């Protein structure tokens, strides 16, 4: 935090806007902005609702701190609503932005794998992601359905030992688990596995943020049907958009029903994938987001 503040404050470049994907490490600069010692507008992304407190003194301090933020971008309307109710940041500073995948990247993955591997003829669902996944519910559902599930995740994430949890389910022939390291080179391999899959399974624990959103957009970019936990923080209703099926948290039978439905209705699954791809092309993708954010940065910079 102090190093970042010193580096930015002593930077002699002609920068007039501070834009960041998170406020982490910028807290001192935001505080300095709130009391007038840092002049440049600060535009940041916030992945959850802002902090709130019933303590009057804490609320006063939070109001002072958040006054140093000029624009706060959010992924979810629910986060905006919760932040407004917290009463520590002015509503006009909160903006919903449509984050999305890098379609050029995923199109490259598709073109590089235009000739499918012989193994890709196998019908399987793919589950990737490492954060707050509900593996027990997912595996129990696939055990009951008999369909093949391929799980790709990290050994640990935060307080969750994914490998330990998954080791309890190693006796199911249709459940294939691969523990991945953090190497960025794995991203193309994982994208290929999603591309060759029948659909994406996003089974998460109930949390107060958009857990699973990256997997959702990856499936959409690659044109795959989706079964997902019914996360109200998602900016997309997969059933309303006809790109997938929502299942309640911890609902093993609901998952089994969704799996069986997609397997028995291939045309529906294909259409869901097509709908998802169209939606990210039209509304949720990196190019659209980048142009939008760049426009706001120019606007804020010009206002100085």
PDB file of C-alpha atoms in Angstrom:
ATOM      1  CA  UNK A   1       0.000   0.000   0.000  1.00  0.00           C
ATOM      2  CA  UNK A   2       2.705   2.502   1.009  1.00  0.00           C
ATOM      3  CA  UNK A   3       4.996   1.415  -1.814  1.00  0.00           C
ATOM      4  CA  UNK A   4       2.219   1.858  -4.379  1.00  0.00           C
ATOM      5  CA  UNK A   5       1.348   5.281  -3.015  1.00  0.00           C
ATOM      6  CA  UNK A   6       4.982   6.414  -3.072  1.00  0.00           C
ATOM      7  CA  UNK A   7       5.495   5.089  -6.603  1.00  0.00           C
ATOM      8  CA  UNK A   8       2.422   6.844  -7.980  1.00  0.00           C
ATOM      9  CA  UNK A   9       2.929  10.104  -6.098  1.00  0.00           C
ATOM     10  CA  UNK A  10       6.527  10.404  -7.293  1.00  0.00           C
ATOM     11  CA  UNK A  11       5.777   9.383 -10.888  1.00  0.00           C
ATOM     12  CA  UNK A  12       6.630  12.280 -13.192  1.00  0.00           C
ATOM     13  CA  UNK A  13       4.689  10.904 -16.171  1.00  0.00           C
ATOM     14  CA  UNK A  14       1.791  12.899 -17.552  1.00  0.00           C
ATOM     15  CA  UNK A  15      -0.864  10.686 -15.966  1.00  0.00           C
ATOM     16  CA  UNK A  16      -4.106  12.308 -14.908  1.00  0.00           C
ATOM     17  CA  UNK A  17      -6.362   9.333 -14.077  1.00  0.00           C
ATOM     18  CA  UNK A  18      -5.778   6.328 -11.817  1.00  0.00           C
ATOM     19  CA  UNK A  19      -7.576   3.188 -13.027  1.00  0.00           C
ATOM     20  CA  UNK A  20      -7.274  -0.154 -11.254  1.00  0.00           C
ATOM     21  CA  UNK A  21      -8.908  -3.581 -11.289  1.00  0.00           C
ATOM     22  CA  UNK A  22      -9.080  -3.538  -7.487  1.00  0.00           C
ATOM     23  CA  UNK A  23      -8.682  -1.124  -4.602  1.00  0.00           C
ATOM     24  CA  UNK A  24      -6.272  -3.510  -2.884  1.00  0.00           C
ATOM     25  CA  UNK A  25      -2.968  -1.737  -2.392  1.00  0.00           C
ATOM     26  CA  UNK A  26      -4.434   1.665  -3.217  1.00  0.00           C
ATOM     27  CA  UNK A  27      -6.124   2.378   0.106  1.00  0.00           C
ATOM     28  CA  UNK A  28      -3.703   5.143   1.095  1.00  0.00           C
ATOM     29  CA  UNK A  29      -4.100   6.935  -2.235  1.00  0.00           C
ATOM     30  CA  UNK A  30      -7.880   6.721  -1.958  1.00  0.00           C
ATOM     31  CA  UNK A  31      -7.687   8.213   1.521  1.00  0.00           C
ATOM     32  CA  UNK A  32      -5.370  10.967   0.282  1.00  0.00           C
ATOM     33  CA  UNK A  33      -7.812  11.679  -2.537  1.00  0.00           C
ATOM     34  CA  UNK A  34     -10.637  11.942   0.001  1.00  0.00           C
ATOM     35  CA  UNK A  35      -8.833  14.730   1.875  1.00  0.00           C
ATOM     36  CA  UNK A  36      -7.584  16.545  -1.211  1.00  0.00           C
ATOM     37  CA  UNK A  37      -3.904  15.536  -1.186  1.00  0.00           C
ATOM     38  CA  UNK A  38      -4.175  13.471  -4.365  1.00  0.00           C
ATOM     39  CA  UNK A  39      -5.743  15.297  -7.288  1.00  0.00           C
ATOM     40  CA  UNK A  40      -6.262  12.676  -9.985  1.00  0.00           C
ATOM     41  CA  UNK A  41      -9.614  10.897 -10.344  1.00  0.00           C
ATOM     42  CA  UNK A  42      -9.632   7.287  -9.127  1.00  0.00           C
ATOM     43  CA  UNK A  43     -11.630   4.671 -11.044  1.00  0.00           C
ATOM     44  CA  UNK A  44     -11.645   1.152  -9.588  1.00  0.00           C
ATOM     45  CA  UNK A  45     -13.402  -2.182  -9.839  1.00  0.00           C
ATOM     46  CA  UNK A  46     -15.173  -3.577  -6.784  1.00  0.00           C
ATOM     47  CA  UNK A  47     -15.903  -7.310  -6.692  1.00  0.00           C
ATOM     48  CA  UNK A  48     -18.298  -7.238  -3.741  1.00  0.00           C
ATOM     49  CA  UNK A  49     -20.609  -4.732  -2.104  1.00  0.00           C
ATOM     50  CA  UNK A  50     -18.800  -1.987  -0.183  1.00  0.00           C
ATOM     51  CA  UNK A  51     -18.142  -2.396   3.521  1.00  0.00           C
ATOM     52  CA  UNK A  52     -20.887  -1.448   5.913  1.00  0.00           C
ATOM     53  CA  UNK A  53     -21.187  -1.059   9.664  1.00  0.00           C
ATOM     54  CA  UNK A  54     -23.779  -0.172  12.301  1.00  0.00           C
ATOM     55  CA  UNK A  55     -21.128   1.644  14.309  1.00  0.00           C
ATOM     56  CA  UNK A  56     -21.559   5.378  13.729  1.00  0.00           C
ATOM     57  CA  UNK A  57     -17.846   6.150  13.937  1.00  0.00           C
ATOM     58  CA  UNK A  58     -16.945   3.359  11.522  1.00  0.00           C
ATOM     59  CA  UNK A  59     -19.667   4.513   9.127  1.00  0.00           C
ATOM     60  CA  UNK A  60     -18.265   8.039   9.248  1.00  0.00           C
ATOM     61  CA  UNK A  61     -14.769   6.754   8.467  1.00  0.00           C
ATOM     62  CA  UNK A  62     -16.068   4.610   5.612  1.00  0.00           C
ATOM     63  CA  UNK A  63     -17.900   7.582   4.133  1.00  0.00           C
ATOM     64  CA  UNK A  64     -14.695   9.598   4.269  1.00  0.00           C
ATOM     65  CA  UNK A  65     -12.704   6.786   2.650  1.00  0.00           C
ATOM     66  CA  UNK A  66     -15.160   6.083  -0.164  1.00  0.00           C
ATOM     67  CA  UNK A  67     -15.416   9.797  -0.936  1.00  0.00           C
ATOM     68  CA  UNK A  68     -11.929   9.347  -2.399  1.00  0.00           C
ATOM     69  CA  UNK A  69     -13.279   7.074  -5.133  1.00  0.00           C
ATOM     70  CA  UNK A  70     -14.612   8.865  -8.201  1.00  0.00           C
ATOM     71  CA  UNK A  71     -16.091   5.860 -10.001  1.00  0.00           C
ATOM     72  CA  UNK A  72     -16.582   2.321  -8.725  1.00  0.00           C
ATOM     73  CA  UNK A  73     -17.338  -0.288 -11.385  1.00  0.00           C
ATOM     74  CA  UNK A  74     -19.309  -3.354 -10.336  1.00  0.00           C
ATOM     75  CA  UNK A  75     -20.168  -6.678 -11.939  1.00  0.00           C
ATOM     76  CA  UNK A  76     -23.595  -7.090 -10.352  1.00  0.00           C
ATOM     77  CA  UNK A  77     -26.668  -4.935  -9.838  1.00  0.00           C
ATOM     78  CA  UNK A  78     -27.153  -6.681  -6.491  1.00  0.00           C
ATOM     79  CA  UNK A  79     -23.785  -5.356  -5.351  1.00  0.00           C
ATOM     80  CA  UNK A  80     -24.819  -1.851  -6.349  1.00  0.00           C
ATOM     81  CA  UNK A  81     -28.120  -2.167  -4.480  1.00  0.00           C
ATOM     82  CA  UNK A  82     -26.384  -3.503  -1.366  1.00  0.00           C
ATOM     83  CA  UNK A  83     -23.752  -0.765  -1.528  1.00  0.00           C
ATOM     84  CA  UNK A  84     -26.408   1.930  -1.767  1.00  0.00           C
ATOM     85  CA  UNK A  85     -28.187   0.465   1.265  1.00  0.00           C
ATOM     86  CA  UNK A  86     -24.896   0.549   3.175  1.00  0.00           C
ATOM     87  CA  UNK A  87     -25.093   4.341   2.967  1.00  0.00           C
ATOM     88  CA  UNK A  88     -21.347   4.991   2.845  1.00  0.00           C
ATOM     89  CA  UNK A  89     -20.877   5.859  -0.830  1.00  0.00           C
ATOM     90  CA  UNK A  90     -22.846   8.146  -3.129  1.00  0.00           C
ATOM     91  CA  UNK A  91     -25.051   6.161  -5.547  1.00  0.00           C
ATOM     92  CA  UNK A  92     -23.931   8.106  -8.623  1.00  0.00           C
ATOM     93  CA  UNK A  93     -20.401   6.768  -8.165  1.00  0.00           C
ATOM     94  CA  UNK A  94     -21.529   3.150  -8.631  1.00  0.00           C
ATOM     95  CA  UNK A  95     -21.682   1.893 -12.202  1.00  0.00           C
ATOM     96  CA  UNK A  96     -22.655  -1.536 -13.506  1.00  0.00           C
ATOM     97  CA  UNK A  97     -20.354  -2.671 -16.302  1.00  0.00           C
ATOM     98  CA  UNK A  98     -20.709  -5.736 -18.475  1.00  0.00           C
ATOM     99  CA  UNK A  99     -17.520  -7.702 -18.024  1.00  0.00           C
ATOM    100  CA  UNK A 100     -16.940 -10.527 -20.479  1.00  0.00           C
ATOM    101  CA  UNK A 101     -14.520 -12.876 -22.238  1.00  0.00           C
ATOM    102  CA  UNK A 102     -11.767 -12.173 -24.738  1.00  0.00           C
ATOM    103  CA  UNK A 103     -13.511 -13.587 -27.804  1.00  0.00           C
ATOM    104  CA  UNK A 104     -10.397 -13.338 -29.973  1.00  0.00           C
ATOM    105  CA  UNK A 105      -8.587 -15.629 -27.550  1.00  0.00           C
ATOM    106  CA  UNK A 106     -11.352 -18.218 -27.474  1.00  0.00           C
ATOM    107  CA  UNK A 107     -11.776 -18.047 -31.245  1.00  0.00           C
ATOM    108  CA  UNK A 108      -8.077 -18.843 -31.542  1.00  0.00           C
ATOM    109  CA  UNK A 109      -8.593 -21.854 -29.278  1.00  0.00           C
ATOM    110  CA  UNK A 110     -11.478 -22.993 -31.476  1.00  0.00           C
ATOM    111  CA  UNK A 111      -9.550 -22.598 -34.730  1.00  0.00           C
ATOM    112  CA  UNK A 112      -6.472 -24.332 -33.305  1.00  0.00           C
ATOM    113  CA  UNK A 113      -8.629 -27.310 -32.382  1.00  0.00           C
ATOM    114  CA  UNK A 114     -10.842 -27.406 -35.454  1.00  0.00           C
ATOM    115  CA  UNK A 115      -9.936 -31.058 -35.962  1.00  0.00           C
ATOM    116  CA  UNK A 116     -11.253 -32.678 -32.815  1.00  0.00           C
ATOM    117  CA  UNK A 117      -9.227 -35.258 -30.915  1.00  0.00           C
ATOM    118  CA  UNK A 118     -10.485 -38.813 -31.153  1.00  0.00           C
ATOM    119  CA  UNK A 119     -11.180 -38.726 -27.426  1.00  0.00           C
ATOM    120  CA  UNK A 120     -13.493 -35.742 -27.867  1.00  0.00           C
ATOM    121  CA  UNK A 121     -16.228 -38.044 -29.179  1.00  0.00           C
ATOM    122  CA  UNK A 122     -16.835 -39.013 -25.566  1.00  0.00           C
ATOM    123  CA  UNK A 123     -19.766 -37.192 -24.007  1.00  0.00           C
ATOM    124  CA  UNK A 124     -18.660 -35.431 -20.858  1.00  0.00           C
ATOM    125  CA  UNK A 125     -19.376 -32.337 -18.800  1.00  0.00           C
ATOM    126  CA  UNK A 126     -16.575 -30.037 -17.710  1.00  0.00           C
ATOM    127  CA  UNK A 127     -16.175 -28.316 -14.345  1.00  0.00           C
ATOM    128  CA  UNK A 128     -13.286 -25.907 -13.935  1.00  0.00           C
ATOM    129  CA  UNK A 129     -12.517 -23.270 -11.343  1.00  0.00           C
ATOM    130  CA  UNK A 130     -10.971 -23.413  -7.897  1.00  0.00           C
ATOM    131  CA  UNK A 131     -12.922 -20.950  -5.807  1.00  0.00           C
ATOM    132  CA  UNK A 132     -15.729 -21.963  -3.419  1.00  0.00           C
ATOM    133  CA  UNK A 133     -16.856 -24.920  -5.520  1.00  0.00           C
ATOM    134  CA  UNK A 134     -19.438 -27.349  -4.139  1.00  0.00           C
ATOM    135  CA  UNK A 135     -17.769 -30.538  -5.312  1.00  0.00           C
ATOM    136  CA  UNK A 136     -19.752 -32.930  -3.060  1.00  0.00           C
ATOM    137  CA  UNK A 137     -23.104 -31.866  -4.540  1.00  0.00           C
ATOM    138  CA  UNK A 138     -21.758 -31.948  -8.084  1.00  0.00           C
ATOM    139  CA  UNK A 139     -20.146 -35.366  -7.763  1.00  0.00           C
ATOM    140  CA  UNK A 140     -23.133 -36.969  -6.055  1.00  0.00           C
ATOM    141  CA  UNK A 141     -25.349 -35.783  -8.911  1.00  0.00           C
ATOM    142  CA  UNK A 142     -23.033 -37.145 -11.595  1.00  0.00           C
ATOM    143  CA  UNK A 143     -22.605 -40.406  -9.725  1.00  0.00           C
ATOM    144  CA  UNK A 144     -26.361 -40.851  -9.806  1.00  0.00           C
ATOM    145  CA  UNK A 145     -26.683 -39.833 -13.456  1.00  0.00           C
ATOM    146  CA  UNK A 146     -23.824 -41.995 -14.683  1.00  0.00           C
ATOM    147  CA  UNK A 147     -22.612 -39.245 -17.042  1.00  0.00           C
ATOM    148  CA  UNK A 148     -18.915 -38.447 -17.249  1.00  0.00           C
ATOM    149  CA  UNK A 149     -17.685 -35.409 -15.327  1.00  0.00           C
ATOM    150  CA  UNK A 150     -14.202 -33.965 -15.706  1.00  0.00           C
ATOM    151  CA  UNK A 151     -13.110 -31.709 -12.854  1.00  0.00           C
ATOM    152  CA  UNK A 152     -10.158 -29.345 -13.179  1.00  0.00           C
ATOM    153  CA  UNK A 153      -9.200 -27.375 -10.099  1.00  0.00           C
ATOM    154  CA  UNK A 154      -6.296 -26.323  -7.899  1.00  0.00           C
ATOM    155  CA  UNK A 155      -4.981 -28.206  -4.887  1.00  0.00           C
ATOM    156  CA  UNK A 156      -6.061 -25.470  -2.499  1.00  0.00           C
ATOM    157  CA  UNK A 157      -7.737 -22.099  -2.669  1.00  0.00           C
ATOM    158  CA  UNK A 158      -7.970 -19.933   0.395  1.00  0.00           C
ATOM    159  CA  UNK A 159      -9.232 -22.062   3.271  1.00  0.00           C
ATOM    160  CA  UNK A 160     -10.536 -24.791   0.968  1.00  0.00           C
ATOM    161  CA  UNK A 161      -8.409 -27.872   0.358  1.00  0.00           C
ATOM    162  CA  UNK A 162      -9.925 -28.960  -2.935  1.00  0.00           C
ATOM    163  CA  UNK A 163      -7.644 -31.962  -3.280  1.00  0.00           C
ATOM    164  CA  UNK A 164      -8.619 -33.278   0.148  1.00  0.00           C
ATOM    165  CA  UNK A 165     -12.322 -32.871  -0.597  1.00  0.00           C
ATOM    166  CA  UNK A 166     -12.038 -34.538  -3.993  1.00  0.00           C
ATOM    167  CA  UNK A 167      -9.919 -37.423  -2.685  1.00  0.00           C
ATOM    168  CA  UNK A 168     -13.031 -38.766  -0.983  1.00  0.00           C
ATOM    169  CA  UNK A 169     -14.647 -39.371  -4.377  1.00  0.00           C
ATOM    170  CA  UNK A 170     -11.865 -41.171  -6.203  1.00  0.00           C
ATOM    171  CA  UNK A 171     -13.770 -44.455  -6.551  1.00  0.00           C
ATOM    172  CA  UNK A 172     -16.304 -43.300  -9.162  1.00  0.00           C
ATOM    173  CA  UNK A 173     -15.389 -44.423 -12.694  1.00  0.00           C
ATOM    174  CA  UNK A 174     -17.284 -41.569 -14.345  1.00  0.00           C
ATOM    175  CA  UNK A 175     -15.676 -38.829 -12.207  1.00  0.00           C
ATOM    176  CA  UNK A 176     -12.264 -37.763 -13.497  1.00  0.00           C
ATOM    177  CA  UNK A 177     -10.308 -35.315 -11.420  1.00  0.00           C
ATOM    178  CA  UNK A 178      -7.235 -33.377 -12.438  1.00  0.00           C
ATOM    179  CA  UNK A 179      -5.448 -31.104  -9.979  1.00  0.00           C
ATOM    180  CA  UNK A 180      -3.852 -28.222 -11.861  1.00  0.00           C
ATOM    181  CA  UNK A 181      -1.024 -25.918 -10.839  1.00  0.00           C
ATOM    182  CA  UNK A 182      -1.188 -22.163 -11.228  1.00  0.00           C
ATOM    183  CA  UNK A 183       0.725 -22.114 -14.514  1.00  0.00           C
ATOM    184  CA  UNK A 184      -0.942 -19.724 -16.957  1.00  0.00           C
ATOM    185  CA  UNK A 185      -0.091 -22.115 -19.793  1.00  0.00           C
ATOM    186  CA  UNK A 186      -2.883 -24.353 -18.535  1.00  0.00           C
ATOM    187  CA  UNK A 187      -5.517 -21.892 -19.740  1.00  0.00           C
ATOM    188  CA  UNK A 188      -5.447 -23.076 -23.357  1.00  0.00           C
ATOM    189  CA  UNK A 189      -5.546 -26.701 -22.291  1.00  0.00           C
ATOM    190  CA  UNK A 190      -8.568 -26.045 -20.076  1.00  0.00           C
ATOM    191  CA  UNK A 191     -10.308 -24.061 -22.805  1.00  0.00           C
ATOM    192  CA  UNK A 192      -9.793 -26.993 -25.166  1.00  0.00           C
ATOM    193  CA  UNK A 193     -11.338 -29.348 -22.610  1.00  0.00           C
ATOM    194  CA  UNK A 194     -14.377 -27.079 -22.346  1.00  0.00           C
ATOM    195  CA  UNK A 195     -14.568 -26.817 -26.135  1.00  0.00           C
ATOM    196  CA  UNK A 196     -14.701 -30.605 -26.501  1.00  0.00           C
ATOM    197  CA  UNK A 197     -17.227 -31.037 -23.698  1.00  0.00           C
ATOM    198  CA  UNK A 198     -20.991 -31.460 -23.917  1.00  0.00           C
ATOM    199  CA  UNK A 199     -21.577 -28.672 -21.419  1.00  0.00           C
ATOM    200  CA  UNK A 200     -20.236 -26.697 -18.476  1.00  0.00           C
ATOM    201  CA  UNK A 201     -21.113 -27.552 -14.863  1.00  0.00           C
ATOM    202  CA  UNK A 202     -20.700 -24.635 -12.433  1.00  0.00           C
ATOM    203  CA  UNK A 203     -21.580 -25.876  -8.952  1.00  0.00           C
ATOM    204  CA  UNK A 204     -20.658 -23.363  -6.256  1.00  0.00           C
ATOM    205  CA  UNK A 205     -21.199 -22.680  -2.604  1.00  0.00           C
ATOM    206  CA  UNK A 206     -23.514 -19.848  -1.644  1.00  0.00           C
ATOM    207  CA  UNK A 207     -21.483 -16.660  -1.412  1.00  0.00           C
ATOM    208  CA  UNK A 208     -22.170 -12.922  -1.617  1.00  0.00           C
ATOM    209  CA  UNK A 209     -20.406 -12.347  -4.943  1.00  0.00           C
ATOM    210  CA  UNK A 210     -20.235 -13.598  -8.525  1.00  0.00           C
ATOM    211  CA  UNK A 211     -18.405 -16.870  -7.827  1.00  0.00           C
ATOM    212  CA  UNK A 212     -18.365 -18.945 -11.020  1.00  0.00           C
ATOM    213  CA  UNK A 213     -18.725 -16.012 -13.409  1.00  0.00           C
ATOM    214  CA  UNK A 214     -15.433 -16.656 -15.216  1.00  0.00           C
ATOM    215  CA  UNK A 215     -16.487 -20.240 -15.958  1.00  0.00           C
ATOM    216  CA  UNK A 216     -19.871 -18.998 -17.135  1.00  0.00           C
ATOM    217  CA  UNK A 217     -18.336 -16.613 -19.659  1.00  0.00           C
ATOM    218  CA  UNK A 218     -15.830 -19.215 -20.839  1.00  0.00           C
ATOM    219  CA  UNK A 219     -18.656 -21.629 -21.616  1.00  0.00           C
ATOM    220  CA  UNK A 220     -20.590 -18.912 -23.435  1.00  0.00           C
ATOM    221  CA  UNK A 221     -17.564 -17.901 -25.503  1.00  0.00           C
ATOM    222  CA  UNK A 222     -17.049 -21.522 -26.555  1.00  0.00           C
ATOM    223  CA  UNK A 223     -20.734 -22.083 -27.290  1.00  0.00           C
ATOM    224  CA  UNK A 224     -21.528 -24.594 -24.552  1.00  0.00           C
ATOM    225  CA  UNK A 225     -24.735 -25.279 -22.650  1.00  0.00           C
ATOM    226  CA  UNK A 226     -24.502 -24.456 -18.948  1.00  0.00           C
ATOM    227  CA  UNK A 227     -25.770 -25.931 -15.706  1.00  0.00           C
ATOM    228  CA  UNK A 228     -25.054 -23.566 -12.846  1.00  0.00           C
ATOM    229  CA  UNK A 229     -25.829 -22.912  -9.222  1.00  0.00           C
ATOM    230  CA  UNK A 230     -28.521 -20.243  -9.020  1.00  0.00           C
ATOM    231  CA  UNK A 231     -26.246 -17.368  -8.047  1.00  0.00           C
ATOM    232  CA  UNK A 232     -28.369 -14.192  -7.789  1.00  0.00           C
ATOM    233  CA  UNK A 233     -25.238 -12.060  -8.135  1.00  0.00           C
ATOM    234  CA  UNK A 234     -24.688 -13.152 -11.725  1.00  0.00           C
ATOM    235  CA  UNK A 235     -25.448 -10.333 -14.189  1.00  0.00           C
ATOM    236  CA  UNK A 236     -27.043 -12.933 -16.471  1.00  0.00           C
ATOM    237  CA  UNK A 237     -30.101 -15.109 -15.855  1.00  0.00           C
ATOM    238  CA  UNK A 238     -29.126 -18.217 -17.806  1.00  0.00           C
ATOM    239  CA  UNK A 239     -32.688 -19.502 -18.010  1.00  0.00           C
ATOM    240  CA  UNK A 240     -34.171 -16.187 -19.122  1.00  0.00           C
ATOM    241  CA  UNK A 241     -31.495 -15.930 -21.816  1.00  0.00           C
ATOM    242  CA  UNK A 242     -32.021 -19.615 -22.698  1.00  0.00           C
ATOM    243  CA  UNK A 243     -28.359 -20.486 -22.356  1.00  0.00           C
ATOM    244  CA  UNK A 244     -28.570 -22.948 -19.487  1.00  0.00           C
ATOM    245  CA  UNK A 245     -30.278 -24.348 -16.408  1.00  0.00           C
ATOM    246  CA  UNK A 246     -30.178 -23.002 -12.845  1.00  0.00           C
ATOM    247  CA  UNK A 247     -30.067 -25.326  -9.831  1.00  0.00           C
ATOM    248  CA  UNK A 248     -30.505 -24.394  -6.181  1.00  0.00           C
ATOM    249  CA  UNK A 249     -27.547 -24.537  -3.824  1.00  0.00           C
ATOM    250  CA  UNK A 250     -26.852 -28.057  -2.569  1.00  0.00           C
ATOM    251  CA  UNK A 251     -29.665 -29.586  -4.643  1.00  0.00           C
ATOM    252  CA  UNK A 252     -28.301 -32.971  -5.776  1.00  0.00           C
ATOM    253  CA  UNK A 253     -31.591 -34.063  -7.339  1.00  0.00           C
ATOM    254  CA  UNK A 254     -31.902 -30.747  -9.167  1.00  0.00           C
ATOM    255  CA  UNK A 255     -28.453 -31.261 -10.650  1.00  0.00           C
ATOM    256  CA  UNK A 256     -29.254 -34.814 -11.675  1.00  0.00           C
ATOM    257  CA  UNK A 257     -32.456 -33.657 -13.373  1.00  0.00           C
ATOM    258  CA  UNK A 258     -30.597 -30.920 -15.267  1.00  0.00           C
ATOM    259  CA  UNK A 259     -27.867 -33.316 -16.409  1.00  0.00           C
ATOM    260  CA  UNK A 260     -30.387 -35.882 -17.623  1.00  0.00           C
ATOM    261  CA  UNK A 261     -32.442 -33.221 -19.401  1.00  0.00           C
ATOM    262  CA  UNK A 262     -29.515 -31.864 -21.404  1.00  0.00           C
ATOM    263  CA  UNK A 263     -28.211 -35.310 -22.305  1.00  0.00           C
ATOM    264  CA  UNK A 264     -31.654 -36.377 -23.503  1.00  0.00           C
ATOM    265  CA  UNK A 265     -32.264 -33.143 -25.415  1.00  0.00           C
ATOM    266  CA  UNK A 266     -29.210 -32.583 -27.570  1.00  0.00           C
ATOM    267  CA  UNK A 267     -30.865 -30.005 -29.833  1.00  0.00           C
ATOM    268  CA  UNK A 268     -31.762 -27.917 -26.792  1.00  0.00           C
ATOM    269  CA  UNK A 269     -28.193 -28.135 -25.483  1.00  0.00           C
ATOM    270  CA  UNK A 270     -26.787 -27.057 -28.849  1.00  0.00           C
ATOM    271  CA  UNK A 271     -29.207 -24.128 -29.048  1.00  0.00           C
ATOM    272  CA  UNK A 272     -28.271 -23.027 -25.527  1.00  0.00           C
ATOM    273  CA  UNK A 273     -24.627 -22.924 -26.582  1.00  0.00           C
ATOM    274  CA  UNK A 274     -25.500 -20.921 -29.686  1.00  0.00           C
ATOM    275  CA  UNK A 275     -27.562 -18.470 -27.630  1.00  0.00           C
ATOM    276  CA  UNK A 276     -24.730 -18.010 -25.142  1.00  0.00           C
ATOM    277  CA  UNK A 277     -22.216 -17.265 -27.863  1.00  0.00           C
ATOM    278  CA  UNK A 278     -24.532 -14.695 -29.457  1.00  0.00           C
ATOM    279  CA  UNK A 279     -25.052 -12.996 -26.107  1.00  0.00           C
ATOM    280  CA  UNK A 280     -21.346 -12.494 -25.434  1.00  0.00           C
ATOM    281  CA  UNK A 281     -20.844 -11.257 -28.983  1.00  0.00           C
ATOM    282  CA  UNK A 282     -23.608  -8.684 -28.587  1.00  0.00           C
ATOM    283  CA  UNK A 283     -23.237  -7.542 -24.981  1.00  0.00           C
ATOM    284  CA  UNK A 284     -20.623  -9.221 -22.784  1.00  0.00           C
ATOM    285  CA  UNK A 285     -17.084  -9.221 -24.138  1.00  0.00           C
ATOM    286  CA  UNK A 286     -13.685  -7.695 -23.542  1.00  0.00           C
ATOM    287  CA  UNK A 287     -13.682  -5.451 -26.610  1.00  0.00           C
ATOM    288  CA  UNK A 288     -16.961  -3.771 -25.675  1.00  0.00           C
ATOM    289  CA  UNK A 289     -15.888  -3.383 -22.057  1.00  0.00           C
ATOM    290  CA  UNK A 290     -12.470  -1.977 -22.964  1.00  0.00           C
ATOM    291  CA  UNK A 291     -13.985   0.630 -25.268  1.00  0.00           C
ATOM    292  CA  UNK A 292     -16.484   1.618 -22.582  1.00  0.00           C
ATOM    293  CA  UNK A 293     -13.860   1.935 -19.843  1.00  0.00           C
ATOM    294  CA  UNK A 294     -11.449   3.794 -22.131  1.00  0.00           C
ATOM    295  CA  UNK A 295     -14.182   6.305 -22.922  1.00  0.00           C
ATOM    296  CA  UNK A 296     -14.813   6.921 -19.218  1.00  0.00           C
ATOM    297  CA  UNK A 297     -11.100   7.324 -18.513  1.00  0.00           C
ATOM    298  CA  UNK A 298     -10.793   9.901 -21.300  1.00  0.00           C
ATOM    299  CA  UNK A 299     -13.848  11.724 -19.997  1.00  0.00           C
ATOM    300  CA  UNK A 300     -12.509  11.865 -16.441  1.00  0.00           C
ATOM    301  CA  UNK A 301      -9.057  12.877 -17.645  1.00  0.00           C
ATOM    302  CA  UNK A 302     -10.429  15.676 -19.786  1.00  0.00           C
ATOM    303  CA  UNK A 303     -12.402  17.037 -16.844  1.00  0.00           C
ATOM    304  CA  UNK A 304      -9.273  17.850 -14.841  1.00  0.00           C
TER     305      UNK A 304
END
